[in-house]
Coordinates of C-alpha atoms in Angstrom, one line a residue:
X122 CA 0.0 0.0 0.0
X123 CA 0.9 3.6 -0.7
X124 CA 1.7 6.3 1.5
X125 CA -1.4 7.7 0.6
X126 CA -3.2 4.6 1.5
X127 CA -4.7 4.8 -2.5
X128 CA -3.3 1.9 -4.1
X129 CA -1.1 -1.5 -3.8
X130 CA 1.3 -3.4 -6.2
X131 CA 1.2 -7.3 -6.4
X132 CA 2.7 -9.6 -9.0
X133 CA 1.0 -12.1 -10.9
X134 CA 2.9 -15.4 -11.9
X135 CA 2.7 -16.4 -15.7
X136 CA 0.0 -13.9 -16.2
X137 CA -3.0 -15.2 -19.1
X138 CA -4.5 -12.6 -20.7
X139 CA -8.3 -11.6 -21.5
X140 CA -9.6 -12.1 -24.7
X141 CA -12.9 -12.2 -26.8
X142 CA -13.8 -16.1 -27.0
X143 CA -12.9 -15.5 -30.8
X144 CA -9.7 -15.1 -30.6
X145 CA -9.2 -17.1 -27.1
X146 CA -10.3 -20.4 -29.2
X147 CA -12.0 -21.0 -25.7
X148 CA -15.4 -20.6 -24.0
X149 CA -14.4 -19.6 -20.6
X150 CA -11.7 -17.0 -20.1
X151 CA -9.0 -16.4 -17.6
X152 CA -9.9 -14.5 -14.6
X153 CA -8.4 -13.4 -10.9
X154 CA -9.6 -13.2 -8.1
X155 CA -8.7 -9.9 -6.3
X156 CA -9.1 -9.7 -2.2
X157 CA -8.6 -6.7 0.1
X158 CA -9.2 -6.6 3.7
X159 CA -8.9 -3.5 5.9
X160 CA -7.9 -3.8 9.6
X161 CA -7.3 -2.4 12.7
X162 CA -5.5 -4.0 15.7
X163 CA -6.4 -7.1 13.5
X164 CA -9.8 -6.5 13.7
X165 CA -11.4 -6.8 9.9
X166 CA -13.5 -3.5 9.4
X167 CA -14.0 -4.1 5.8
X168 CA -13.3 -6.6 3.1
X169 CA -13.8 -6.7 -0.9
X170 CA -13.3 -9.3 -3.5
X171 CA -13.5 -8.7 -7.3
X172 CA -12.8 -11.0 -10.2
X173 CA -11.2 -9.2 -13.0
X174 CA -9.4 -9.9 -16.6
X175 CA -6.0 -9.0 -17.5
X176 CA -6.6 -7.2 -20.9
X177 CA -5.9 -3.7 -22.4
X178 CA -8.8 -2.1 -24.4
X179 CA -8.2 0.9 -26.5
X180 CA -10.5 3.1 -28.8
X181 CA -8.5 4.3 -31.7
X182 CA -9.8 7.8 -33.2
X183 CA -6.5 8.8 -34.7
X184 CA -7.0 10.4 -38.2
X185 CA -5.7 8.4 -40.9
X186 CA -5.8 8.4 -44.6
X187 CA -9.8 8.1 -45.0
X188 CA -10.5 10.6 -42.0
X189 CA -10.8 9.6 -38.3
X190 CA -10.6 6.3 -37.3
X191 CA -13.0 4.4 -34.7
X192 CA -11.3 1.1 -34.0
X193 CA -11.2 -1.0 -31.0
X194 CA -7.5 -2.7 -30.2
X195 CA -7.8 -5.6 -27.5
X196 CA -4.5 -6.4 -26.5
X197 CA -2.9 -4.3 -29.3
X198 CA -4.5 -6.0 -31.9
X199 CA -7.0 -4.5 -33.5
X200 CA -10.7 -5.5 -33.8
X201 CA -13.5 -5.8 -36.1
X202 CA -16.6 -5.5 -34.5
X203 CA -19.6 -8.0 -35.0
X204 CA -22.3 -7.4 -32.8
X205 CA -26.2 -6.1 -32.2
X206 CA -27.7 -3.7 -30.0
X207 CA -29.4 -5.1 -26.5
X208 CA -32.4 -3.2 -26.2
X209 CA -34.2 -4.4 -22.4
X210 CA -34.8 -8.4 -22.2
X211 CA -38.6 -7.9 -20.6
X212 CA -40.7 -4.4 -20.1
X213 CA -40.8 -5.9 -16.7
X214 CA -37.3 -6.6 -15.5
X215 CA -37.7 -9.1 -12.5
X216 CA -38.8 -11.7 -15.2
X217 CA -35.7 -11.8 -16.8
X218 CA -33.8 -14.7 -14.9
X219 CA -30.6 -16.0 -15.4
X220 CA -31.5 -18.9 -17.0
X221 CA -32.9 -16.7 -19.6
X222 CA -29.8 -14.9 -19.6
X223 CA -27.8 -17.6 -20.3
X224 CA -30.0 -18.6 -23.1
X225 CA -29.7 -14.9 -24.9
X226 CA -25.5 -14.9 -24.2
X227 CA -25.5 -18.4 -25.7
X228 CA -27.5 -17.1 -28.7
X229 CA -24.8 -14.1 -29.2
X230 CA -22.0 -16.6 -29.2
X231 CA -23.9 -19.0 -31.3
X232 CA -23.9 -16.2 -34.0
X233 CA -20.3 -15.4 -33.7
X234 CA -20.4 -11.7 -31.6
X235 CA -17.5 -10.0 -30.4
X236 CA -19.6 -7.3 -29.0
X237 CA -23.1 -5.9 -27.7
X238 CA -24.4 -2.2 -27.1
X239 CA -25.9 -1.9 -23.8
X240 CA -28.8 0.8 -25.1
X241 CA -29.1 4.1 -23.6
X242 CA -33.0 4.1 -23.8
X243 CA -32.9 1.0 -21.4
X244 CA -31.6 0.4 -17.9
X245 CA -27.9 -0.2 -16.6
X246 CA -27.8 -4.2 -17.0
X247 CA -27.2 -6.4 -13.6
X248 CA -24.1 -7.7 -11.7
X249 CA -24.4 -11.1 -13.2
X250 CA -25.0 -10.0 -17.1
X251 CA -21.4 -8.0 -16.7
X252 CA -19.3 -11.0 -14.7
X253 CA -21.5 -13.8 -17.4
X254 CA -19.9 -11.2 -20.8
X255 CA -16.2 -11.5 -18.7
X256 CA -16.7 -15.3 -18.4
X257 CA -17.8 -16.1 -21.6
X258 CA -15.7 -13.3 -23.4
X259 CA -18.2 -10.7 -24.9
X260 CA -17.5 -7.5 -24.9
X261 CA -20.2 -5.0 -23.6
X262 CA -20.6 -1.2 -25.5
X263 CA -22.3 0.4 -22.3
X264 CA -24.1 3.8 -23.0
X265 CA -24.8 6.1 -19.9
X266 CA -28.9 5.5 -20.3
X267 CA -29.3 9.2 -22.1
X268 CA -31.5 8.8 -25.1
X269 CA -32.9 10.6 -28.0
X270 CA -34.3 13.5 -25.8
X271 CA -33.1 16.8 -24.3
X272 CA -32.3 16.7 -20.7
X273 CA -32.0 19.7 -18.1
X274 CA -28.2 19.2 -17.0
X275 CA -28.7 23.2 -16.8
X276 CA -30.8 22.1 -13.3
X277 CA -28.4 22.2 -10.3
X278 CA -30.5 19.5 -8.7
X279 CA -31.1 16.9 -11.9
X280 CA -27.0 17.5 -12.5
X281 CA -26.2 16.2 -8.8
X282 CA -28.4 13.3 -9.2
X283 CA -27.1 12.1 -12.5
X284 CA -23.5 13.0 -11.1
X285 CA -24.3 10.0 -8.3
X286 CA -25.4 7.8 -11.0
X287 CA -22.7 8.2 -12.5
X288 CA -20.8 7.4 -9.7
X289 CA -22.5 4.3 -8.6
X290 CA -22.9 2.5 -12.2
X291 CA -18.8 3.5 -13.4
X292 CA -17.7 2.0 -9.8
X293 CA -19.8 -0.6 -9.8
X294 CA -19.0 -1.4 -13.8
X295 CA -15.1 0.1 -14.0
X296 CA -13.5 -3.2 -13.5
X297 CA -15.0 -5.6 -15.7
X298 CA -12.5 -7.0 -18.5
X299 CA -15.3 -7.4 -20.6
X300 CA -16.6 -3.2 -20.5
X301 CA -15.1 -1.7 -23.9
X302 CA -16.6 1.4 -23.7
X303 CA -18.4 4.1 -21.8
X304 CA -20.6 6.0 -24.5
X305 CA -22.3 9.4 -23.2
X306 CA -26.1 9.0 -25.0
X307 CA -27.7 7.8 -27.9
X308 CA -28.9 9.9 -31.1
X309 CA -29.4 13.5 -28.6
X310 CA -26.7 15.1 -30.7
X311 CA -28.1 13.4 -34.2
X312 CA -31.6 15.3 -33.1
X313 CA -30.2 18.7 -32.4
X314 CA -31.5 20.2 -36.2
X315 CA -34.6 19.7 -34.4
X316 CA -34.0 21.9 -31.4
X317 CA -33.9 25.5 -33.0
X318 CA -35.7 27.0 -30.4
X319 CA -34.5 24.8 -27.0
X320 CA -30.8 26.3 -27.5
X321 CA -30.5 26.1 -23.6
X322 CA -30.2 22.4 -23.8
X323 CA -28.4 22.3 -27.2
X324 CA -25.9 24.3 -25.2
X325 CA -25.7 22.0 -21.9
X326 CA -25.6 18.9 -23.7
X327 CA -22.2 20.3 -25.2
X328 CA -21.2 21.2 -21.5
X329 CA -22.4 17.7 -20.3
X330 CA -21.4 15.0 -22.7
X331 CA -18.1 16.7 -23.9
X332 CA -16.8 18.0 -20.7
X333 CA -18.5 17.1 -17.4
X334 CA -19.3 13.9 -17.9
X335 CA -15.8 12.4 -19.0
X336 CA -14.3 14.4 -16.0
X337 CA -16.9 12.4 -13.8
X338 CA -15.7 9.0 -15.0
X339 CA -12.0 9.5 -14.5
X340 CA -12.6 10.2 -10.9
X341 CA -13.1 6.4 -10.7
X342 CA -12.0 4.8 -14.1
X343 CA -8.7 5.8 -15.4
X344 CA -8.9 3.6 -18.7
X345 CA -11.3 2.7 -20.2
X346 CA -12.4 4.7 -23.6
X347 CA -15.1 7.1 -23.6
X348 CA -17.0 8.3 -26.8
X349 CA -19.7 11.3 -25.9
X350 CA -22.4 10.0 -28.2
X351 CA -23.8 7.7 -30.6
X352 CA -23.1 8.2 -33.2
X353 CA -20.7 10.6 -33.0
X354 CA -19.1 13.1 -35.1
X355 CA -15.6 15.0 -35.7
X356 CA -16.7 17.3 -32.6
X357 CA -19.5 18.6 -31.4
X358 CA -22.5 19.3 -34.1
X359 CA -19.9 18.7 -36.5
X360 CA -19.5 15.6 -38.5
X361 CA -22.4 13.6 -37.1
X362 CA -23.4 10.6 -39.6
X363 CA -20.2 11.4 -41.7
X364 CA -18.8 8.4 -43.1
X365 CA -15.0 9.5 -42.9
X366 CA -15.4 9.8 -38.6
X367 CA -16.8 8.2 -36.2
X368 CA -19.6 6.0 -35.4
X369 CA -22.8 5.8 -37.7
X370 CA -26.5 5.1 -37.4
X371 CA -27.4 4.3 -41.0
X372 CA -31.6 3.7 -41.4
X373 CA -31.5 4.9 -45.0
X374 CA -32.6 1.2 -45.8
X375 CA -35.9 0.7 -43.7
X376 CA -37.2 4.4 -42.6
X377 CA -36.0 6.3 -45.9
X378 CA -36.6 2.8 -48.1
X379 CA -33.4 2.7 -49.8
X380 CA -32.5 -0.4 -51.8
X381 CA -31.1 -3.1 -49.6
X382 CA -28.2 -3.5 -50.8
X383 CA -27.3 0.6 -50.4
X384 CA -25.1 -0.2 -47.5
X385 CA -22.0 -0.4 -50.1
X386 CA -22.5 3.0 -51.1
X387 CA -21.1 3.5 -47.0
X388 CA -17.8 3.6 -46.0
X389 CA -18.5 4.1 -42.7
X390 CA -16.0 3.9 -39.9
X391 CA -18.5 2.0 -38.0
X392 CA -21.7 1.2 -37.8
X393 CA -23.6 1.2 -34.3
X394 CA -26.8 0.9 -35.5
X395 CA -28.7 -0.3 -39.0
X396 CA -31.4 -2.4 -39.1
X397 CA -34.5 -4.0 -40.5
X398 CA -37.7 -5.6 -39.7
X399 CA -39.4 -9.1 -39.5
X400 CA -42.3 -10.9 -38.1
X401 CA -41.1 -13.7 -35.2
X402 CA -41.8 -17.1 -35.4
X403 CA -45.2 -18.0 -36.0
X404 CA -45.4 -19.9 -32.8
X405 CA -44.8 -16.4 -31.4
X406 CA -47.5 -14.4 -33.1
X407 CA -50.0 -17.0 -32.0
X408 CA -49.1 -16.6 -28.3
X409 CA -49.7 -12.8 -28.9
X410 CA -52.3 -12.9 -31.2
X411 CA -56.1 -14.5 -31.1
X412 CA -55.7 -17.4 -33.8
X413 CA -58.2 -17.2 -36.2
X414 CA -56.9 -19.7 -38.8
X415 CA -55.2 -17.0 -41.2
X416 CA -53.7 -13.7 -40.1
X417 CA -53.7 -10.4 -41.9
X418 CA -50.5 -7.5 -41.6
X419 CA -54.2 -5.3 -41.3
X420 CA -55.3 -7.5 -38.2
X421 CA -55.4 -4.8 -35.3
X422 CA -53.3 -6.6 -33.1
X423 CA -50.7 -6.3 -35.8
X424 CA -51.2 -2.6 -35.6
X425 CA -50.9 -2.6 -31.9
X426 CA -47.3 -5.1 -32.0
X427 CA -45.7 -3.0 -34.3
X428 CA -44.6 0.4 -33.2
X429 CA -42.4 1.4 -36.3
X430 CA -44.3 4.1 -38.1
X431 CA -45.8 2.3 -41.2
X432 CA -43.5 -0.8 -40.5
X433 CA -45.8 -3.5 -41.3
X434 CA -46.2 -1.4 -44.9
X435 CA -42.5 -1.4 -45.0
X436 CA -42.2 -4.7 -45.0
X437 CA -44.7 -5.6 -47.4
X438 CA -42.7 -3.3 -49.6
X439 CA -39.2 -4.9 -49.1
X440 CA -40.7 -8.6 -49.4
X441 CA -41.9 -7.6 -52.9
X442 CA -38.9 -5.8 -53.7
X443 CA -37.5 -9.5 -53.5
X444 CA -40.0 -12.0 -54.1
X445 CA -44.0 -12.2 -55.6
X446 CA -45.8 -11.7 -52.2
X447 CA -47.2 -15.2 -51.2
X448 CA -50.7 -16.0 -50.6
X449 CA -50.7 -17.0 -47.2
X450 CA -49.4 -15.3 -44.1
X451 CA -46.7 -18.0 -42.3
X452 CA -45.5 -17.6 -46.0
X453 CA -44.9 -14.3 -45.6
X454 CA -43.6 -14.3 -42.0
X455 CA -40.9 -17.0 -43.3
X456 CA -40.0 -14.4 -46.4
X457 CA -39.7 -11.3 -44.1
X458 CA -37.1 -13.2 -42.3
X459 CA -35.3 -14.3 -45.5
X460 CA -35.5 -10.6 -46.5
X461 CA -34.2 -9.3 -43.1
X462 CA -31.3 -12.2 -43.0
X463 CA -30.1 -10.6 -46.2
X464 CA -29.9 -7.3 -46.1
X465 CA -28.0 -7.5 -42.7
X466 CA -25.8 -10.1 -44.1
X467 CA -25.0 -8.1 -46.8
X468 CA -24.3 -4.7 -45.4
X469 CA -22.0 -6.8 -42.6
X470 CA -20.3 -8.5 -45.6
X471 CA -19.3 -5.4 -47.0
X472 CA -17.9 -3.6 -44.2
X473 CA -15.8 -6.9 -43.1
X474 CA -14.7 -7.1 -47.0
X475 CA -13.1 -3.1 -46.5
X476 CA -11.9 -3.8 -42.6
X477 CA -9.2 -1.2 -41.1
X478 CA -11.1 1.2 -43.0
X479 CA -14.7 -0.3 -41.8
X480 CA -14.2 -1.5 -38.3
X481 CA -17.3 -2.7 -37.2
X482 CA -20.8 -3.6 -37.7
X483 CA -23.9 -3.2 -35.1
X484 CA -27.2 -4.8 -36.2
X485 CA -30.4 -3.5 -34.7
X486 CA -31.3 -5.2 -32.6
X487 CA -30.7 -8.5 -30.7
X488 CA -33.9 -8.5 -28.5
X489 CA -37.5 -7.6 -27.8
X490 CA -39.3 -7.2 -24.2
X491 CA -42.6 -7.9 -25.3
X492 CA -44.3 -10.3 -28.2
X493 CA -44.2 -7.7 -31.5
X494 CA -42.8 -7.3 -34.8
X495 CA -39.6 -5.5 -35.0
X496 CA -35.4 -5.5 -36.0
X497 CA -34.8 -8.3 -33.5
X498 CA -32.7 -11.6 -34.5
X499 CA -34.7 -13.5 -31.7
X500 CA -37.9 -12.8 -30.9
X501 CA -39.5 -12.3 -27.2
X502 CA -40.5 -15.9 -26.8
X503 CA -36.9 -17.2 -27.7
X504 CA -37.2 -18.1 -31.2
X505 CA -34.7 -17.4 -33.6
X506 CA -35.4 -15.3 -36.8
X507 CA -33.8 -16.3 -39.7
X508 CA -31.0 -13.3 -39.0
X509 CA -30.0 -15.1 -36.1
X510 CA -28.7 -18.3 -38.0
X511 CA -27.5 -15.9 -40.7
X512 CA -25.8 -14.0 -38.2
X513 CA -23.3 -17.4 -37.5
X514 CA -22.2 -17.3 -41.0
X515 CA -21.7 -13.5 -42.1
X516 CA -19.6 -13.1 -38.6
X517 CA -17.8 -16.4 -38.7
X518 CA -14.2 -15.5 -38.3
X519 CA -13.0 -17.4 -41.4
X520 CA -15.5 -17.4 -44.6
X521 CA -16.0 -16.2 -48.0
X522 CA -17.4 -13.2 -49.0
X523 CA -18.5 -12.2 -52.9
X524 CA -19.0 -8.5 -53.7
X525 CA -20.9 -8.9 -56.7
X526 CA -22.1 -5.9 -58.8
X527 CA -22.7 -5.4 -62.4
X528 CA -19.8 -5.4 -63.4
X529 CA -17.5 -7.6 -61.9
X530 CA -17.4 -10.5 -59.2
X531 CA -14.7 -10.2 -56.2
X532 CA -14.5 -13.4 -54.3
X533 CA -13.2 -12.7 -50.8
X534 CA -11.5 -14.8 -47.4
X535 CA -12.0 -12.9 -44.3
X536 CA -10.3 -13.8 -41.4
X537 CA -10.6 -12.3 -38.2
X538 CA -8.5 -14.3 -36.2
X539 CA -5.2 -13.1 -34.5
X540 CA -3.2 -15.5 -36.9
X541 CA -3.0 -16.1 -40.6
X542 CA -4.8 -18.8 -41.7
X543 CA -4.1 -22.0 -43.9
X544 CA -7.2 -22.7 -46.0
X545 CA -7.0 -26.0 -48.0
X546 CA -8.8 -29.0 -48.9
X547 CA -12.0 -28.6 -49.8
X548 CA -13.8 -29.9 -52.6
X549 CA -15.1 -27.2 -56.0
X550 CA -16.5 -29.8 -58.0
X551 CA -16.9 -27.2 -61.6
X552 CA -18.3 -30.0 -63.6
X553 CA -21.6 -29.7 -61.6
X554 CA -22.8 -26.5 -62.6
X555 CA -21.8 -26.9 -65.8
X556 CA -25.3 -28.3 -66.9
X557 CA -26.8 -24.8 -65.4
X558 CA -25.8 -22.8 -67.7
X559 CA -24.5 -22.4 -71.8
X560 CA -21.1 -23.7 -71.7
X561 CA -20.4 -22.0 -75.3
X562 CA -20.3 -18.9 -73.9
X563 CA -20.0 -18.6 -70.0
X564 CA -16.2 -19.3 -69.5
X565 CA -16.0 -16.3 -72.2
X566 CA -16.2 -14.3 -70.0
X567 CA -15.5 -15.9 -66.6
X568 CA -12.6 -15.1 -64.9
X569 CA -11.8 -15.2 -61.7
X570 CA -10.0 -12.7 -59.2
X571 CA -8.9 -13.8 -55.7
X572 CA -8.4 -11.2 -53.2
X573 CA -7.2 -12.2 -49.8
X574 CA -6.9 -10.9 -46.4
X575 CA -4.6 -12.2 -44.2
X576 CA -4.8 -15.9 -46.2
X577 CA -1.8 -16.6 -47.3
X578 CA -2.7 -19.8 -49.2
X579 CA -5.4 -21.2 -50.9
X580 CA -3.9 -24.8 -51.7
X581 CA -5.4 -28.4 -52.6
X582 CA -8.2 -27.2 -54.7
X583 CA -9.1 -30.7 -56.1
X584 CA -11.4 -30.8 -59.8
X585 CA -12.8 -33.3 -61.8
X586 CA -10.3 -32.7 -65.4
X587 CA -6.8 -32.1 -63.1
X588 CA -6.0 -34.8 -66.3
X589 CA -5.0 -31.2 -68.4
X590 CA -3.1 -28.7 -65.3
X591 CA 0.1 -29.8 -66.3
X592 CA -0.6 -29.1 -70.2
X593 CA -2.8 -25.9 -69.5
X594 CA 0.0 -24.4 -67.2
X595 CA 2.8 -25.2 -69.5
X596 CA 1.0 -23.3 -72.6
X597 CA 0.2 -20.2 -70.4
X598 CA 3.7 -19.9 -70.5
X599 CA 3.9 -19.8 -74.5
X600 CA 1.0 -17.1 -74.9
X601 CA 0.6 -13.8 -74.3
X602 CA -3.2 -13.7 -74.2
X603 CA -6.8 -15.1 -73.1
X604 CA -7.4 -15.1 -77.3
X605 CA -3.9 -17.5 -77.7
X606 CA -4.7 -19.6 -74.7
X607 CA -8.0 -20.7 -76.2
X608 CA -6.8 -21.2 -79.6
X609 CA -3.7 -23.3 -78.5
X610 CA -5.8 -25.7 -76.7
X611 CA -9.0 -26.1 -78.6
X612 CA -6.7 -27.6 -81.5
X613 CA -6.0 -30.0 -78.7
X614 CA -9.9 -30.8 -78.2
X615 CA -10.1 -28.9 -75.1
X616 CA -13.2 -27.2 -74.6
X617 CA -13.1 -23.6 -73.7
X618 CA -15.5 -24.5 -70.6
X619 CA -12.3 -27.0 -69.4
X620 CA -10.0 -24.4 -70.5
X621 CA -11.7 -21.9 -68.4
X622 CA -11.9 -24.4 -65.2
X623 CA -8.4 -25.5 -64.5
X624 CA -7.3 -21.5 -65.3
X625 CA -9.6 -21.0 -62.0
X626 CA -8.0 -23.7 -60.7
X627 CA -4.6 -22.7 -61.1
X628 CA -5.8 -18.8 -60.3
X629 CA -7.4 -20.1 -57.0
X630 CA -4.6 -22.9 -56.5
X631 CA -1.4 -19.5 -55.9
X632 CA -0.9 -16.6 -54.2
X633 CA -1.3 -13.2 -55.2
X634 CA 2.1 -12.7 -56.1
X635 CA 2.3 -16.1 -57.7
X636 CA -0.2 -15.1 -60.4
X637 CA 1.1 -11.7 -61.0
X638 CA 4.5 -13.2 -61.5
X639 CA 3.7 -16.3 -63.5
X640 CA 0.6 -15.3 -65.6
X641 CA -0.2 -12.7 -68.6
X642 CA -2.7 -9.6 -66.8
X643 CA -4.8 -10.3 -69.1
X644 CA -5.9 -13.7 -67.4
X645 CA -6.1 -12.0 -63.7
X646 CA -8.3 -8.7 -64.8
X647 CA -11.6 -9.2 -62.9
X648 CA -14.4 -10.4 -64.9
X649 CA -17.7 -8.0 -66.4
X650 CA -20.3 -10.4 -65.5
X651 CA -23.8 -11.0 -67.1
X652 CA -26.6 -12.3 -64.8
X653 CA -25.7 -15.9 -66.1
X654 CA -22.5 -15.1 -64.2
X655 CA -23.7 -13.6 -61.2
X656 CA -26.3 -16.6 -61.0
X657 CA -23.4 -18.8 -61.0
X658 CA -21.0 -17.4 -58.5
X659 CA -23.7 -17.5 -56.0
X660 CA -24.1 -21.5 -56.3
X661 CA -20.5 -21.7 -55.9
X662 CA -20.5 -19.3 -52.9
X663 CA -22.9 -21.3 -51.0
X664 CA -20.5 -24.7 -52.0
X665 CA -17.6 -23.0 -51.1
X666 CA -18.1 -21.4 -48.0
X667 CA -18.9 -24.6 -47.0
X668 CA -16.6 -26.6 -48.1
X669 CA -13.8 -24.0 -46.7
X670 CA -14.9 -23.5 -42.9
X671 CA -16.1 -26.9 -42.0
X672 CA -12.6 -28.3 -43.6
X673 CA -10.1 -25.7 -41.3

């Protein structure tokens, strides 16, 4: 102990350190046990004992090449975030038991999350959701519960009180491995266009959330980061929403009906919150709802479980932006999940495709608190949406990932592991699409580019005509073109659709450098596809991507 009596120093033998449970390769995670007892004359006045993680969590906002960064680092290496937002688990709180919590943390791991957002509209979570998150190896995004209002921190009284919340909930909190962040509020400073005429609060929400409140937290946690809102901008009514800074809240798609897959128009930093709605499970509608044989979106309990403005409409609109709407209603509550599943997928996809640049990606939302039809991956009752299964393969740390457009196909690895990865034997049997499509002109214009993050091999790649490799990699040598190629072996009887196969092969069989060294450009330049094309990538992505995780 100190002079001072303030703090003490104690070694720990062959220290393990804190991790997510992605890149621990482990379900539990490491944690001590501190004690302290205070005495006098050996009597014990007081005693305390915590558990904590040794970690180091950082919140990097340096500016970089793009803008300002908003990156977590765990242990100095940096982190893309998958994750939702955890809105209340009940409207009444004393029915939320810890079997249930267990069931909703084994849900977020089941889907491969690094992170949740503790919502600032809800309530500051219990003792035994923080120390479940440091066992299991979630991180928690906890906002001080400010939200989407203006608040009177110009009141002498009001600012005292919320001073000794603060107090209680960052002493209480300060010391859990699993607490990434402190954020001040959520969406007050995105609403502030809105507050022409309540400057006095546009004014002390500046004063609060960028100056007092930070200052309130040190006085009991030293380290962990602090963000003053959600999302947040290059300062204060400056930036907010901006894709180069920051945190985002992107509901372009959903409230302003964008096309679903607009997310790749955003480079965001990071996205805190995007979402889109679904109807749960239709065991869970008929809990909630009078069974009558065949439900209706018009039904007035459907009206009163839905409290997006116009959200049943909405997703009426995005179901036929995708399918023909069906004819009967657990039809369409099956295709609203579908729909949901992939436009969250996709948007994910994309920012994990452009990570260090993108560094994270926040669905809304994980839960509901009461039987209705919203963003949620699992509905009140405990059934997962479609989202939540989808959720397990867009955030596994290893996968594939096509960016698709127009104009060309990108096939992706992502890998979100602390080491590089080997990916090797699995199985891309070519010969059994080939019926799909017309072979006489497909491979025209099929070729493939492989771009690869932190893979340094793709090796193994076994096909049905290996018979011609040797012959087809020994006359890439000898031309100087795609045309040349062709010609050479066709007056071998090789058909441009085998031609075309074992060039993938060998493309996906080296690495980058390997290709740019060894072959002509012209057989690397990424494809212009038709829909044909883009049909036909997508039946090999969901081979694949199978193929290549369950094989690791």
């Amino acid at each position: 102990m100190t002079a001072c009596g303030e703090c003490a120093e104690f070694v720990i033998d062959n220290p393990e350190l804190w991790w997510t449970y992605e890149l621990s390769g482990s379900k539990n995670q490491p944690l001590y046990t501190v004690s302290a007892k205070l005495k006098l004359n050996g009597k014990v006045l007081d005693e305390q004992s915590k558990k904590i993680g040794l970690r180091t969590i950082e919140l990097n906002r340096e500016r970089d090449k793009y803008g300002r960064n908003f990156q977590f680092i765990l242990n100095g290496v940096p982190l893309f975030i998958k994750g939702s937002n955890y809105i209340p688990a009940d409207s009444f709180i004393t029915r939320f038991d810890k079997q249930k919590l267990d069931y909703m943390l084994d849900a977020v791991q089941f889907s491969n999350m690094n992170m949740i957002r503790v919502w600032g509209g809800g309530y500051y979570e219990s003792d035994e959701f923080y120390n479940a998150c440091d066992e299991r190896g979630i991180l928690v995004w906890q906002d001080f519960q400010f939200a989407c209002q203006a608040y009177p921190f110009f009141d002498d009284a009001f600012l005292e009180n919320v001073k000794r919340e603060v107090e209680y909930n960052v002493k209480r909190l300060c010391n859990h491995p699993s607490l990434a962040v402190w954020n001040g509020n959520n969406e007050i400073e995105d609403m502030h266009s809105a507050w022409m005429y309540m400057t006095k609060y546009v004014d002390w929400t500046e004063k609060f959330f960028y100056h007092i409140l930070e200052a309130e937290i040190r006085k009991y946690d030293k380290s962990t980061p602090y963000t003053p809102t959600s999302p947040v901008g290059e300062k204060h009514n400056y930036g907010v929403g901006s894709d180069n800074v920051g945190d985002t809240h992107l509901w372009a798609v959903w409230h302003g009906l964008k096309p679903m897959n607009y997310y790749r128009k955003r480079m965001t930093r990071f996205c805190s919150e995007f979402g889109f709605e679904s109807l749960p499970d239709m065991k869970s509608i008929d809990i909630f709802a009078e069974h009558k044989g065949n439900y209706s979106l018009n039904d007035k309990v459907f009206n009163a479980h839905q409290k997006c403005a116009n959200g049943n409409d909405k997703m009426v609109y995005y179901v036929a932006s995708r399918f023909n709407l069906p004819k009967n209603f657990k039809d369409m509550v099956y295709l609203s999940q579908v729909t949901q599943n992939e436009c969250i997928a996709d948007a994910t996809e994309h920012w994990r495709r452009n990570k260090g640049r993108c560094n994270g990606s926040m669905y809304w939302q994980l839960n509901d608190c009461w039987g209705v039809c919203s963003w949620s991956s699992i509905d009140y009752y405990g059934n997962y949406k479609a989202l939540q299964y989808g959720a397990r393969h867009f955030n596994a740390p290893v996968s594939v990932s096509i960016e698709n457009t127009e104009e060309y196909i990108k096939l992706f690895v992502l890998n979100d592991l602390k080491e590089k990865q080997d990916v090797h034997d699995y199985l891309l049997d070519m010969s059994y699409y080939d019926h799909l499509y017309d072979q006489s002109n497909f491979f025209d214009y099929l070729k493939y580019q492989i771009i690869i993050q932190d893979i340094h091999h793709l090796k193994k790649i076994h096909l049905v005509d290996e018979g011609i490799e040797n012959l087809l990699k020994k006359v890439i040598f000898d031309t100087n073109s795609y045309e040349e190629l062709v010609n050479s072996l066709t007056s071998k009887r090789y058909t441009k659709t085998r031609i075309q196969r074992m060039l993938l092969h060998i493309l996906m069989n080296n690495t980058k450098d390997e290709i740019k060294n060894c072959f002509p450009i012209d057989y690397i330049h990424v494809l212009k596809m038709n829909q044909k094309g883009q049909k036909y990538l997508k039946t090999i992505k969901k081979t694949c991507s199978y193929h290549i995780i369950t094989n690791l």
